[in-house]
Structures are given as structure tokens and as C-alpha cells.
Short mmCIF file of C-alpha atoms and ligand atoms in Angstrom, two decimals:
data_model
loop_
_atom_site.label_atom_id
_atom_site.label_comp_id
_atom_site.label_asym_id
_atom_site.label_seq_id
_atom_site.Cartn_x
_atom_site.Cartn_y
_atom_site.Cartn_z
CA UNK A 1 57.32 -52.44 15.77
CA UNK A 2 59.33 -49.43 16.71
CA UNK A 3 60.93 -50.28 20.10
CA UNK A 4 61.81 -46.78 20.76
CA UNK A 5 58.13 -45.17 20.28
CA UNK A 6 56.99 -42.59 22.63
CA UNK A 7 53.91 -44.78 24.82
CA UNK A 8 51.09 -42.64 27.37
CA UNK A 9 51.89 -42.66 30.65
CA UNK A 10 48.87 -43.96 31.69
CA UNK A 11 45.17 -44.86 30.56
CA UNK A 12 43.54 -41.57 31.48
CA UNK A 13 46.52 -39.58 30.05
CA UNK A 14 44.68 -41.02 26.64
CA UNK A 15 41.60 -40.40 27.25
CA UNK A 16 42.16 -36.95 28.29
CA UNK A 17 44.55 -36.15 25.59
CA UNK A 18 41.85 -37.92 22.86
CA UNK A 19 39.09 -36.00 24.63
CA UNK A 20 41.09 -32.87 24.04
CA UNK A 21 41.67 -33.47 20.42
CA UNK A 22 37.92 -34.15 20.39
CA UNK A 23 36.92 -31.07 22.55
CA UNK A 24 37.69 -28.05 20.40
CA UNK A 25 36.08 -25.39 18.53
CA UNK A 26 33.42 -26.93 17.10
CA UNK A 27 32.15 -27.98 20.46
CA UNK A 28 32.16 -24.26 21.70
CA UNK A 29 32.74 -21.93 18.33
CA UNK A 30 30.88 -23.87 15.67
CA UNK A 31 27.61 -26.55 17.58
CA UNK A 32 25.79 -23.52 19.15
CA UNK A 33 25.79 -21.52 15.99
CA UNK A 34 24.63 -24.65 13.41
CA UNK A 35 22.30 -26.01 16.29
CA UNK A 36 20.93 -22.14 16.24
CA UNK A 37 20.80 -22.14 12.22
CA UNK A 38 19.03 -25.79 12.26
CA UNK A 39 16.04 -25.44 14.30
CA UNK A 40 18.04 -26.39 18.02
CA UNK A 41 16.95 -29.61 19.72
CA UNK A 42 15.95 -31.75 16.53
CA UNK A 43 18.94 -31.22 15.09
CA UNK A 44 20.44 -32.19 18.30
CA UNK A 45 18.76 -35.63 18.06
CA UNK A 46 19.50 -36.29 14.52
CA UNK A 47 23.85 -35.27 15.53
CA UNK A 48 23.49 -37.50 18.48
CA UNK A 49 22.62 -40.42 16.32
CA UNK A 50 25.07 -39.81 14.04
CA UNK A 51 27.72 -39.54 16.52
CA UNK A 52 26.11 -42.96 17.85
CA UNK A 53 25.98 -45.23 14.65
CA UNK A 54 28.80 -43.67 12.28
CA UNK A 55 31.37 -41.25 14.84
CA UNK A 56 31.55 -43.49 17.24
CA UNK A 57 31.84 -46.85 15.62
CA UNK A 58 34.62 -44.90 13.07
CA UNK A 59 36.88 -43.57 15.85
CA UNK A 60 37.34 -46.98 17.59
CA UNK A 61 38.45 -48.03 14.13
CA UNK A 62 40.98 -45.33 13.72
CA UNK A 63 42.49 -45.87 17.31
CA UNK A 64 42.95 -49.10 16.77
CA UNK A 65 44.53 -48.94 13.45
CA UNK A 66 47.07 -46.99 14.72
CA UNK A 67 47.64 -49.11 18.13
CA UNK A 68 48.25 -52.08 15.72
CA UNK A 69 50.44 -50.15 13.38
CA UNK A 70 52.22 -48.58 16.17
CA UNK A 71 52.63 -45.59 13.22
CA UNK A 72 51.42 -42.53 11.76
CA UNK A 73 48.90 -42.47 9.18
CA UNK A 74 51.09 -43.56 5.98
CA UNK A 75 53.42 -46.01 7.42
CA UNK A 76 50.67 -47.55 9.18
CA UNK A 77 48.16 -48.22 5.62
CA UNK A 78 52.19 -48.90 4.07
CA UNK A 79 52.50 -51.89 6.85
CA UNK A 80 48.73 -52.64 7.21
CA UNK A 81 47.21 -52.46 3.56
CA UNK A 82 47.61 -56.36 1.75
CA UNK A 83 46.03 -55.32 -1.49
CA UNK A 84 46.24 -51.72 -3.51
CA UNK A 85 49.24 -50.68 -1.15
CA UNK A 86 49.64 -47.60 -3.24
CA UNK A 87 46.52 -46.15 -3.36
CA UNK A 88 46.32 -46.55 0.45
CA UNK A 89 49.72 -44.84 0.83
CA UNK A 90 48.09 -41.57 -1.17
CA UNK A 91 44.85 -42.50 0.90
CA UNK A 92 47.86 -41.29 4.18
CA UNK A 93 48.70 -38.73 2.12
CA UNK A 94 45.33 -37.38 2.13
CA UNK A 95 44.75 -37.17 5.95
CA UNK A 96 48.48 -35.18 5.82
CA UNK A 97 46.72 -32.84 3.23
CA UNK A 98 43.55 -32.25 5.47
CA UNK A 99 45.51 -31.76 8.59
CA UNK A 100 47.28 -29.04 6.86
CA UNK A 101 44.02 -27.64 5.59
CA UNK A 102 42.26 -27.48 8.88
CA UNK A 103 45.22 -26.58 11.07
CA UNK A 104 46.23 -23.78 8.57
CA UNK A 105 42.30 -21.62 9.44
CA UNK A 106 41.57 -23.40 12.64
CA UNK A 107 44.65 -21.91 14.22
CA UNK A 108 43.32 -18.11 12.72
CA UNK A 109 39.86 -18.45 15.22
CA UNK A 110 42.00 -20.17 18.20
CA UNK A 111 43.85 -16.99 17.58
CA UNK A 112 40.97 -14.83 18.11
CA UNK A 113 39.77 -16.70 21.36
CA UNK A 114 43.51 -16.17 22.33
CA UNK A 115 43.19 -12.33 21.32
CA UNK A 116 39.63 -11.68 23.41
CA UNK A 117 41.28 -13.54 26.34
CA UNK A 118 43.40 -11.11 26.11
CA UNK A 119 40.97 -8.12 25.75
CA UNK A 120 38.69 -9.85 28.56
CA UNK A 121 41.11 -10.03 30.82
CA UNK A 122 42.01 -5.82 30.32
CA UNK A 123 38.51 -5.05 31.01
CA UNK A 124 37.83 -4.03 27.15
CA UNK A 125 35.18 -6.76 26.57
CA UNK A 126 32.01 -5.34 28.72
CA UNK A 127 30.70 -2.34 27.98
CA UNK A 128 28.67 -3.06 24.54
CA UNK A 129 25.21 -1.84 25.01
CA UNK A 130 23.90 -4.28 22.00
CA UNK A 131 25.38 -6.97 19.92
CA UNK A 132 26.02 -4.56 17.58
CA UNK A 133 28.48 -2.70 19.12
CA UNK A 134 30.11 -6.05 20.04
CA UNK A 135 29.90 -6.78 16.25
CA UNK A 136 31.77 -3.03 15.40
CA UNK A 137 34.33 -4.16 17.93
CA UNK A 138 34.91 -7.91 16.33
CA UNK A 139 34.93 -6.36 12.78
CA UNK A 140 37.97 -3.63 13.64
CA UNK A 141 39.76 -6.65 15.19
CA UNK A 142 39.26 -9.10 12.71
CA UNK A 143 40.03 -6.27 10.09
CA UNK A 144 43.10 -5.36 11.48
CA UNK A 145 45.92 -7.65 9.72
CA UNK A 146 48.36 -6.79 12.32
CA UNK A 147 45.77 -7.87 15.46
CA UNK A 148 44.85 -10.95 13.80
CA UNK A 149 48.12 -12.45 12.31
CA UNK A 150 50.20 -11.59 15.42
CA UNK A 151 47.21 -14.24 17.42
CA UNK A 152 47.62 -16.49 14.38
CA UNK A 153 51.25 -16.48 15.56
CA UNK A 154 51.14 -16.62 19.26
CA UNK A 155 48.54 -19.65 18.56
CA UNK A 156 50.86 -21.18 16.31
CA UNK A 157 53.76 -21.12 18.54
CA UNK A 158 51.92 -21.81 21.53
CA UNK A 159 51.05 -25.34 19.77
CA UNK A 160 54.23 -26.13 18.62
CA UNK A 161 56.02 -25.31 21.83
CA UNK A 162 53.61 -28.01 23.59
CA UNK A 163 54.36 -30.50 20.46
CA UNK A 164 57.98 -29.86 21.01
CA UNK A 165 58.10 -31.49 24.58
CA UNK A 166 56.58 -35.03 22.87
CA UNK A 167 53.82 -37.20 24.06
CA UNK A 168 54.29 -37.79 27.33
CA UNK A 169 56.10 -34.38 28.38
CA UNK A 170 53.81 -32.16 25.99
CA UNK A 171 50.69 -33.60 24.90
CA UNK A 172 49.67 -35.41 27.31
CA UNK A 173 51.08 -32.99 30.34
CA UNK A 174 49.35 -30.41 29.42
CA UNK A 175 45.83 -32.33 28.51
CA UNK A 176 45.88 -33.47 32.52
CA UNK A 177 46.49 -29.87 33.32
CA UNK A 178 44.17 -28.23 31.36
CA UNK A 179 41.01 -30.49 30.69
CA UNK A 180 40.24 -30.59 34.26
CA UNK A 181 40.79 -26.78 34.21
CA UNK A 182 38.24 -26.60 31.00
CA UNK A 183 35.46 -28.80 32.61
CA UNK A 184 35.61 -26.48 35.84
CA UNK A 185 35.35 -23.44 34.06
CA UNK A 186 32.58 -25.03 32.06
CA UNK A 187 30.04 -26.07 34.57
CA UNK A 188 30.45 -22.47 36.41
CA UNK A 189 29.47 -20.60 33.30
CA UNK A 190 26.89 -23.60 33.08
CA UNK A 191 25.21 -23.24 36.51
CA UNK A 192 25.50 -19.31 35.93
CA UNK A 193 23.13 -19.32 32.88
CA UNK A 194 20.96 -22.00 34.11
CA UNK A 195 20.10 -19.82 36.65
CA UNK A 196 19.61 -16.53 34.65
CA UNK A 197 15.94 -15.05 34.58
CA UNK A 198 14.64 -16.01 31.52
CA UNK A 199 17.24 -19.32 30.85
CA UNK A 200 13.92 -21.66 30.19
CA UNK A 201 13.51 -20.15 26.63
CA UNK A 202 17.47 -21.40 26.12
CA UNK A 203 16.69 -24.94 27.68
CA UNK A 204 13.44 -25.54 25.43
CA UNK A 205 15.12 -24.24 22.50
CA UNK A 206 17.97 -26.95 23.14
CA UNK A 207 15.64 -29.70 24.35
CA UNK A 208 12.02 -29.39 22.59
CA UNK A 209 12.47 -30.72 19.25
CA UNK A 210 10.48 -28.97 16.33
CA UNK A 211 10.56 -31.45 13.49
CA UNK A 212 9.15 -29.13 11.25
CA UNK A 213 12.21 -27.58 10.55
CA UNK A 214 14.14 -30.83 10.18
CA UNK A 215 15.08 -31.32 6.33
CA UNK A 216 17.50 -33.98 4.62
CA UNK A 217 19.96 -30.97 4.97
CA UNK A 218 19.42 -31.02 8.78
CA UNK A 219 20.57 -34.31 8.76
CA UNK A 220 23.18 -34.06 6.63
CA UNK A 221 24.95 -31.25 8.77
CA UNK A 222 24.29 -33.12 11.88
CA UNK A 223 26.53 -36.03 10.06
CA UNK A 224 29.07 -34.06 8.81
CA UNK A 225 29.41 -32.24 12.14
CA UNK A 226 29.74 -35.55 13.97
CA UNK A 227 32.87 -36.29 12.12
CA UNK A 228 34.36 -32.84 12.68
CA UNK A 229 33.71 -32.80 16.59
CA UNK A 230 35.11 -36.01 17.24
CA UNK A 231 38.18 -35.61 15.30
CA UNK A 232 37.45 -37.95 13.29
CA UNK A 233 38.69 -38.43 9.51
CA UNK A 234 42.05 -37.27 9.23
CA UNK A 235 44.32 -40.04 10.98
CA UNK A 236 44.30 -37.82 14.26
CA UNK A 237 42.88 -40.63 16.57
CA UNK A 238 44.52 -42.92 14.37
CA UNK A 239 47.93 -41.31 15.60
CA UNK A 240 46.91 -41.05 19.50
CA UNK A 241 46.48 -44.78 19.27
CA UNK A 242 49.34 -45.54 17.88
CA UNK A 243 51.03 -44.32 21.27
CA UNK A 244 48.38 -46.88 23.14
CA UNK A 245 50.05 -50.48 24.15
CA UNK A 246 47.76 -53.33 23.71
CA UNK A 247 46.75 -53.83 27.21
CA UNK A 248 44.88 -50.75 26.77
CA UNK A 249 40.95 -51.07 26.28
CA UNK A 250 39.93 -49.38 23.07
CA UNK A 251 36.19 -50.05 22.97
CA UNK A 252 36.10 -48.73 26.86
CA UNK A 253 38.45 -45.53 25.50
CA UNK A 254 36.46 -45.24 22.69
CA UNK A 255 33.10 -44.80 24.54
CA UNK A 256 34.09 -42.47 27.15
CA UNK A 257 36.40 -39.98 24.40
CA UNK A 258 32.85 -39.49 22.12
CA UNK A 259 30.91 -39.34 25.94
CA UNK A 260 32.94 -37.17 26.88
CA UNK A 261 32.76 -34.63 23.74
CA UNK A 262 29.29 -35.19 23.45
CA UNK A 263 28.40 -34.07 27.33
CA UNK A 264 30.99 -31.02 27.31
CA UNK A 265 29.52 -30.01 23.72
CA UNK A 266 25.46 -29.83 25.49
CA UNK A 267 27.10 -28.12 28.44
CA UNK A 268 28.23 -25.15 26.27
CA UNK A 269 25.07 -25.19 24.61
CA UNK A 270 23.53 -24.95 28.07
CA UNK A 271 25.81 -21.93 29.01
CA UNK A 272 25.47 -20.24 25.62
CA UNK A 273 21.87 -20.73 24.83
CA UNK A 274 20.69 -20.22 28.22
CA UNK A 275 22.44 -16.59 28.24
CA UNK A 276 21.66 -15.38 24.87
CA UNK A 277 18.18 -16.14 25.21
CA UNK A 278 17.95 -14.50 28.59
CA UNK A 279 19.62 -11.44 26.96
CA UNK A 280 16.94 -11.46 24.58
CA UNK A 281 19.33 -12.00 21.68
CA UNK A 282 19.01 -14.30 18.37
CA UNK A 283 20.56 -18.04 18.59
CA UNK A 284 20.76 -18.27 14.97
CA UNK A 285 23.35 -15.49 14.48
CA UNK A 286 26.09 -17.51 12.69
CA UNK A 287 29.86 -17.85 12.98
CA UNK A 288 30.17 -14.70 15.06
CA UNK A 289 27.40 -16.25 17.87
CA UNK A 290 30.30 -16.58 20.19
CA UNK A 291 32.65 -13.44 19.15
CA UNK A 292 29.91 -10.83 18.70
CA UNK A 293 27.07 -11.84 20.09
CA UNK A 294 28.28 -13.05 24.11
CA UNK A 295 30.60 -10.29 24.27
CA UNK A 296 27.08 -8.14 24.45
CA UNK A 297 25.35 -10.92 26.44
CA UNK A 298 28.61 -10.44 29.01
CA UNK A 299 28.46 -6.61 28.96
CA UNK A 300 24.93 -6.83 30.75
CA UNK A 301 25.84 -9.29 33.29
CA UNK A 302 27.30 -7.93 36.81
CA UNK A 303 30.85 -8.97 36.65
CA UNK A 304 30.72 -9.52 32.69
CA UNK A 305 34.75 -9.11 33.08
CA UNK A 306 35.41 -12.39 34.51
CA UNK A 307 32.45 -14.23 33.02
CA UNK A 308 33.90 -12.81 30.06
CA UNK A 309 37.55 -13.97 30.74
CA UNK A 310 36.75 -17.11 31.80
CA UNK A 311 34.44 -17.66 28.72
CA UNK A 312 37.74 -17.07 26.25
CA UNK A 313 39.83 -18.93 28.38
CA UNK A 314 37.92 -21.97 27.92
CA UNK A 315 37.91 -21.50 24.39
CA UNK A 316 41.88 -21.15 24.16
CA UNK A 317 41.88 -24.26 25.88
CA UNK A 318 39.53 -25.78 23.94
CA UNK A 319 41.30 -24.84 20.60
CA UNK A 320 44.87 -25.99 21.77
CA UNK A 321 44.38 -29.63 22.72
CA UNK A 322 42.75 -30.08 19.11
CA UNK A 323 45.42 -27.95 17.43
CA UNK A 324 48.40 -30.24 19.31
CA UNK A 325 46.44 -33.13 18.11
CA UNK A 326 46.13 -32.61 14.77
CA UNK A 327 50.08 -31.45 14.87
CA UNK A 328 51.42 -34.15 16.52
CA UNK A 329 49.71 -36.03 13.58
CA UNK A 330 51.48 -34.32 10.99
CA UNK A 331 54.41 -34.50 13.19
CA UNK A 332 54.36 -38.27 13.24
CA UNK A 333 54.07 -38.68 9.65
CA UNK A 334 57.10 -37.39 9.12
CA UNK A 335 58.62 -39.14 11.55
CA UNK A 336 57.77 -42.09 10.62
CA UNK A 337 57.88 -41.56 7.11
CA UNK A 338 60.87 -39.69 5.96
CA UNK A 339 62.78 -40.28 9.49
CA UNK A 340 62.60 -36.75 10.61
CA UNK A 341 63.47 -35.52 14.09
CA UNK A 342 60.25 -34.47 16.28
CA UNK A 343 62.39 -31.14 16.96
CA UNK A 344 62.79 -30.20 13.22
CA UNK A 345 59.48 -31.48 12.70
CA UNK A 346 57.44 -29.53 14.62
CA UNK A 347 59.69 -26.66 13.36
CA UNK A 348 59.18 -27.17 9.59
CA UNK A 349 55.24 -27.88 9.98
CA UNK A 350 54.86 -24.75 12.56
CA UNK A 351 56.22 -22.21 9.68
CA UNK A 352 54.26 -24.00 6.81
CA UNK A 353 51.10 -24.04 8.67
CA UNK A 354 51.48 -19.98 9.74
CA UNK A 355 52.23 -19.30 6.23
CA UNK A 356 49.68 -21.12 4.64
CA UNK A 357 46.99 -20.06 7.44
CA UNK A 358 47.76 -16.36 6.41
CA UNK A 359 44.52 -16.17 3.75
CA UNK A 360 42.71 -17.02 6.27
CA UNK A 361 43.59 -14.83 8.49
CA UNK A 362 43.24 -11.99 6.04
CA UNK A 363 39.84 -13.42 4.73
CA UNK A 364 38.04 -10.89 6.83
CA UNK A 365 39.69 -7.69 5.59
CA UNK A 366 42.75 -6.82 3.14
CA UNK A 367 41.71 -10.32 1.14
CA UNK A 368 38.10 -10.46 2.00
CA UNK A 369 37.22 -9.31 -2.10
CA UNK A 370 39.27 -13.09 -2.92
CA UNK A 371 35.82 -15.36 -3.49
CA UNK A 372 36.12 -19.03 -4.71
CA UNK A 373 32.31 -20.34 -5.89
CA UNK A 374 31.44 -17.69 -3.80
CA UNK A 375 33.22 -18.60 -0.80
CA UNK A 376 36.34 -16.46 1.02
CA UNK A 377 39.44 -18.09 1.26
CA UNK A 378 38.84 -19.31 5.14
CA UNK A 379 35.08 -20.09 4.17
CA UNK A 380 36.30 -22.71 1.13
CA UNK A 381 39.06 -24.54 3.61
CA UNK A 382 36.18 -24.76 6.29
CA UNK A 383 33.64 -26.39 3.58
CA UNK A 384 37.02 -28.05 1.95
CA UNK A 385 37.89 -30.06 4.97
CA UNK A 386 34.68 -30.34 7.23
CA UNK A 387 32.45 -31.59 4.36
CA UNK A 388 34.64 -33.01 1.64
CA UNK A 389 37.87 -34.21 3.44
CA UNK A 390 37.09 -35.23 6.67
CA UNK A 391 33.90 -37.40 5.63
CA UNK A 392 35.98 -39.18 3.05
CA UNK A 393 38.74 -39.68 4.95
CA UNK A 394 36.36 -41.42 7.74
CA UNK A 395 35.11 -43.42 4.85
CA UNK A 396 38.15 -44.57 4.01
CA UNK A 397 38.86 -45.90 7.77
CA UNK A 398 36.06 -47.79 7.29
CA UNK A 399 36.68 -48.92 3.89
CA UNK A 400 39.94 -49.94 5.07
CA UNK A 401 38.87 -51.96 8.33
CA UNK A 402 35.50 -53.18 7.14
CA UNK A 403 36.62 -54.67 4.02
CA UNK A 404 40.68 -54.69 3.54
CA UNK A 405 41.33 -55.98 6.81
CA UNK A 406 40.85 -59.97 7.62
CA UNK A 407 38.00 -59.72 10.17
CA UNK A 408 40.09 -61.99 12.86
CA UNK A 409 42.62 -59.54 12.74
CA UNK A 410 41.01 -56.29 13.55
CA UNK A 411 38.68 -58.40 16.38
CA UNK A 412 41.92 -59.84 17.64
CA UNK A 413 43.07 -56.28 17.73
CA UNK A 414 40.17 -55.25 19.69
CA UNK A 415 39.87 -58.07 21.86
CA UNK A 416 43.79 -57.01 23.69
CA UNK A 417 42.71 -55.37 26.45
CA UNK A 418 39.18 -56.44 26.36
CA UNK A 419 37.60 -59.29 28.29
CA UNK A 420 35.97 -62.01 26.51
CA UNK A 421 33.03 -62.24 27.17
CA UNK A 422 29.28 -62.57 26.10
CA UNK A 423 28.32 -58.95 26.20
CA UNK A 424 31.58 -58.07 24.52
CA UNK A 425 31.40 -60.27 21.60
CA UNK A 426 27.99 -58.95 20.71
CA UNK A 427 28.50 -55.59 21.15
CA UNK A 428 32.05 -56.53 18.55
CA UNK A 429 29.88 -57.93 16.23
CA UNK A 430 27.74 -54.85 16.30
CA UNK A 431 30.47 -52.39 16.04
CA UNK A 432 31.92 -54.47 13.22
CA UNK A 433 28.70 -54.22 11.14
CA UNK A 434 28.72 -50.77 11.98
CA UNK A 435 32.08 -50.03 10.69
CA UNK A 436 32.15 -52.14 7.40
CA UNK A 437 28.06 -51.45 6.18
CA UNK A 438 26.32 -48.30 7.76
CA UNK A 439 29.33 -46.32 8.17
CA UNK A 440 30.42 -46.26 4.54
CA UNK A 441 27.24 -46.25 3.28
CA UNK A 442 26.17 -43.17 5.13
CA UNK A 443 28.97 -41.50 4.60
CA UNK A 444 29.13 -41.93 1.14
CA UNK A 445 25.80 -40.00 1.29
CA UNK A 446 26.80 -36.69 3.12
CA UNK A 447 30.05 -37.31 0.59
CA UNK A 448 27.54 -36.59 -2.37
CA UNK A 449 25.34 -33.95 -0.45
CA UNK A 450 29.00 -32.28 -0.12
CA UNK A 451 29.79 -31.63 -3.37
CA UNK A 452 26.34 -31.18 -3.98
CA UNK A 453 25.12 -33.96 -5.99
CA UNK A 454 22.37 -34.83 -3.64
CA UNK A 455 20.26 -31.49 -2.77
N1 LIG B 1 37.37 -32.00 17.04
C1 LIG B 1 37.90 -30.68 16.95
C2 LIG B 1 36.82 -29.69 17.35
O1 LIG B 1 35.72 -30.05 17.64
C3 LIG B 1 38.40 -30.32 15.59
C4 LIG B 1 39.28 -31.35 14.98
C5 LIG B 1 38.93 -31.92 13.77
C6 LIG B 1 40.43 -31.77 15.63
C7 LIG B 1 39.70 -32.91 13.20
C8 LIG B 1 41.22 -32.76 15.07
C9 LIG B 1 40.85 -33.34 13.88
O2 LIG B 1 37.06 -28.51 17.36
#
């Protein structure tokens, strides 16, 4: 073990850091608009089993990989991996390649949430009469190379300068400072919509299922959503954990990281849904639910301004403790890997990832004619990573700890920090059977629906 690593200052600097990584923008950007598009509360159901019997069980896996390894995600299947070593190094090399991927258009919408702070905050966000307007608005923005790649910067930098400072001084600083912050913010706009004339509609739409609409698609984007909202997949938790000393209690972490992400990710549906259907305005209006759709629902609110400010804010917030987490991943490959400095690091991977992100930024205008199978440029590294990447790579943390590890090992691992006793061992053995059977098996599944095998 590396004497010198970086550790958390303390228990709940994990948590909230992990939660942060967790807590992005497909709790705020991406569940209301696929919970509109899937019929609302079944679809709810159906994600909170997934998260249940195949996120859940997965992410304790991946945190304690890494708290074992004490490494990033290639040194640690390099030191952990007894048979088929190399494979399991390219296996690390993957989760590099998806963190790239994701960081490259996720930092392009935390721009825009960065950009409408902005605009919020100068008063230019609350005077559209109808959605549409709000929509006209969005499109010049998102049109505008100069607007969006200047955000795609500021994100960028903003990121890096937070990975710069290290895990204890950075990361985990700023996750005490902000979450609290977030959740604040949260149960305002919360309580606000709740109590808007007409909020029921919102609240029956998220908690009356309709299993009529409910097809094996459904379930199949409740999985693969699962994986995506709890960071789980790309060596991410894997990474946080490997800053976790053993006296730490994984299983306890664990629980309260996917509770956590799970109760902040019904709270913005709350806010959202209960708004836009007292506005009178359609749930299922896709990607742009959030960007063109509450802009209008603020407009018509008496002091749209700050509701409107505060809304973006939490979305910037949102978007930077996942962006730091999946950088600090990237970060501590290299690291670990090829012996890098954290300083030069960050440097190198803040450039590549602005530079490759820039298609994505311009998939909305100047590059918007550039169609692979049909999709834009941001559109294909959304469906590359959310459906193809990140589901294998969370079978492969299964793979790895359900059937490559010696099953004393990994339980030892598990049991530091936890105490022995009755109720723990049988809840072990049914996380193990979790991890090594239903996990893979299911994932394997969305894995074919994916690439489209299974229709
Ligand atoms: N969980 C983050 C979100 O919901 C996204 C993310 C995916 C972060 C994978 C890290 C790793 O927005």
C-alpha cells in the first residue's frame, strides 16, 4: 500500500463527497424528463428496484475494491486480478475511456446550468409568456458557439481548479460546503411547488402508477438509468474508496450514498413535476424539460427571478461534485499508473477533456448536420456511455468480485469496519449473491437491449 495516499478527513466527508458524485445531472437534468417520457410513477417503481437489487449491491462492490486496492482503477485490477491480469488491466482502461466520454458532453450541459445561472441571476430568465419563447431563447444560446464553449470552459476550469487542491483540500471541502447548500435550496423549491394551485396533478403523476404504459423498454431504461445516477460503472466509486481506511463502514456508506441520491432525485421530481403541471405544461417534453420548459414555468411565478436563480444554482452544484468525481478518477489513474503529479494531471486531462467536449458543444448548431446512426455527436456519447459503457463496466465489477475474487477475501474486506454479527452476515450473504448472480445477469440484459439485440 501507498503510505503517502491522500485519506478523507472524516466519515461524512465520504459520504458527502460519494453522494455528490452520485447527485448530478441525471438526478435534476435527465430523471424528470425519462420519468415524463415513461409513463411517471411506474417507471419510478421499476428504477427503484433496480437501484435496490443491481445499483446498490454494485456500488458497495466498487468502493470496496478500491479501499482494498488503495488505487485507481488499473493499478487496483493490476494488484487485485489473480487470473487474466491483462484483460483486466484493458478492463481499467475502459472505465479511463468512459470517464473521458462522459466528462467530455457532461461538462457542455453543466455549462449551460452555469450559463442560465448566470442569465437568472441578471433578471433575463422571467419574462417568457409560453415555453416557447423559453425554447427561442435556449435555441439562440445553445446555437451560439461562442455562449456555449466559453460555459464549456468556465465549467471545465471550475472542476479542475477544485481537483487541483486534492482530496481533502478540494473534493471533499467543497462537497461539505456545497451539498448542504444543494439540499437547502432543494426542499425550498420543493415546499414551493408542493404548495402551488394545481401541484396534485404533479404528485399523482409521480406517485400513481399506470402499468399500462410499462413495456420491457420501461424497464430497461429504469436499469440503465440506475447505473448512471449512482455513478456507477466507470471506477468513480471505485476511486472514492480507495481514499477510505478500513475502519470505515462500507455497507453503512454504501446504503446511505444510493439513499441519499435516491431521496434528493424524488425531491426534484417533486419540485419539477409539481410546477410544470401547475403551469399547465407537458412533463414529457424531453432533454430541454429543465432548460426550456421551467424557464416559462418561472416566468409566471411572482418572484420567478430568484426561484429561477436558485433553480440553476442547484443544478451547477449538482453538475460539479459529479464532474470532480469523475476527474479525480481519471486523475488517479494516472497517478497511480504512469506516476504523474496530481498538478500536471489535472492540467493535461482539463485541456483533453475541453477539446474533446467541443462536438458536443457544437452539436446544437455549427455541427448539428454531423449524424452518426442517426444520432448528433453529443446524442451518440450520451447513448455511448449511459447504455453501452457504463452497464458493462458495472458488469465487469461484478464479474470481477463475484467470480475472480476468493469469496473470504472480499467478505473479509467488508467485514473491516463492520460488526459481526447475525444481521450482518445475512444481509453479506445477500449482497454477495446479489453481486456475483443477479447483477451480471441483469446487466448483461440491458447490455443486449443496448446495442439492440433484444427489442
Ligand atoms: N451520477 C451522476 C449524475 O447523476 C453522473 C455520473 C455518472 C457521475 C458516472 C460519475 C460517474 O449526474
Amino acid at each position: 500500500m501507498d503510505g503517502n495516499r491522500e485519506h478523507w478527513g472524516n466519515k461524512l466527508g465520504f459520504i458527502l463527497a460519494a453522494a455528490g458524485s452520485a447527485v448530478g445531472l441525471g438526478n435534476i437534468w435527465k430523471f424528470p424528463y425519462i420519468t415524463g417520457e415513461n409513463g411517471g410513477a411506474a417507471f419510478i417503481i421499476i428504477y427503484l428496484i433496480c437501484i435496490l437489487i443491481i445499483g446498490l449491491p454494485v456500488l458497495i462492490a466498487e468502493i470496496l475494491l478500491g479501499r482494498n486496492s488503495q488505487l485507481g482503477p488499473i493499478s487496483t485490477f493490476r494488484k487485485l486480478a489473480r487470473k487474466h491480469k491483462k484483460l483486466w488491466i484493458i478492463a481499467g482502461g475502459i472505465f479511463f475511456f468512459t470517464g473521458l466520454v462522459i466528462l467530455s458532453y457532461y461538462n457542455v450541459i453543466a455549462g449551460w446550468s452555469l450559463g442560465y445561472m448566470v442569465e437568472s441571476i441578471a433578471g433575463k430568465i422571467s419574462s417568457f409568456q409560453t415555453s416557447a419563447d423559453a425554447s427561442v431563447h435556449f435555441d439562440a444560446l445553445v446555437k451560439n458557439p461562442i455562449w456555449i464553449i466559453s460555459w464549456q470552459f468556465a465549467f471545465v476550469a471550475l472542476g479542475g481548479i477544485v481537483v487541483y487542491f486534492g482530496v481533502r483540500n478540494g473534493i471533499e471541502k467543497i462537497s461539505k460546503l456545497l451539498m448542504p447548500v444543494f439540499f437547502v435550496i432543494l426542499i425550498f423549491l420543493v415546499i414551493w411547488g408542493v404548495s402551488l394551485e394545481g401541484a396534485e396533478k404533479g404528485l399523482a403523476f409521480l406517485f400513481k402508477p399506470d402499468w399500462s404504459t410499462v413495456s420491457f423498454k420501461t424497464v430497461l431504461m429504469a436499469l440503465g438509468h440506475a447505473f448512471f445516477t449512482l455513478s456507477v460503472g466507470m471506477g468513480v466509486l471505485l476511486t472514492y474508496g480507495s481514499y477510505l481506511k478500513k475502519d470505515d463502514n462500507v455497507f453503512f456508506s454504501g446504503i446511505m450514498i444510493a439513499l441519499l441520491d435516491t431521496l434528493i432525485a424524488m425531491l426534484a421530481g417533486l419540485a419539477i413535476f409539481t410546477s410544470v403541471f401547475a403551469m399547465g405544461f407537458n412533463p414529457a417534453d424531453g432533454p430541454g424539460l429543465v432548460f426550456n420548459v421551467l424557464p416559462a414555468v418561472f416566468s409566471q411565478m411572482p418572484g420567478g427571478n430568484i426561484f429561477s436563480s436558485l433553480f440553476f444554482i442547484l443544478l451547477s452544484i449538482a453538475a460539479l461534485t459529479s464532474t470532480i468525481s469523475i476527474l479525480e478518477m481519471l486523475v488517479s489513474t494516472l497517478m497511480d499508473e504512469f506516476n504523474m503529479k496530481r498538478h500536471s494531471s489535472v492540467v493535461l486531462l482539463s485541456a483533453t477533456i475541453f477539446i474533446l467536449g467541443i462536438p458536443s458543444a457544437l452539436s446544437f448548431g455549427e455541427l448539428g448536420h454531423i449524424s452518426i446512426f442517426g444520432l448528433n455527436w453529443f446524442d451518440t456519447m450520451d447513448y455511448l456511455s449511459a447504455n453501452i459503457l457504463l452497464p458493462f463496466g458495472g458488469m465487469l465489477v461484478a464479474v470481477f468480485v463475484g467470480w475472480y475474487l476468493m469469496k473470504q477475501d472480499i467478505m473479509g474486506e467488508l467485514f473491516h469496519g463492520v460488526r459481526n454479527t447475525d444481521f450482518n452476515r445475512g444481509t453479506s450473504k445477500v449482497w454477495y449473491f446479489l453481486v456475483k448472480f443477479v447483477a451480471p445477469i441483469l446487466i448483461f440484459l440491458v447490455f443486449l437491449s443496448a446495442i439492440g439485440v433484444l427489442k
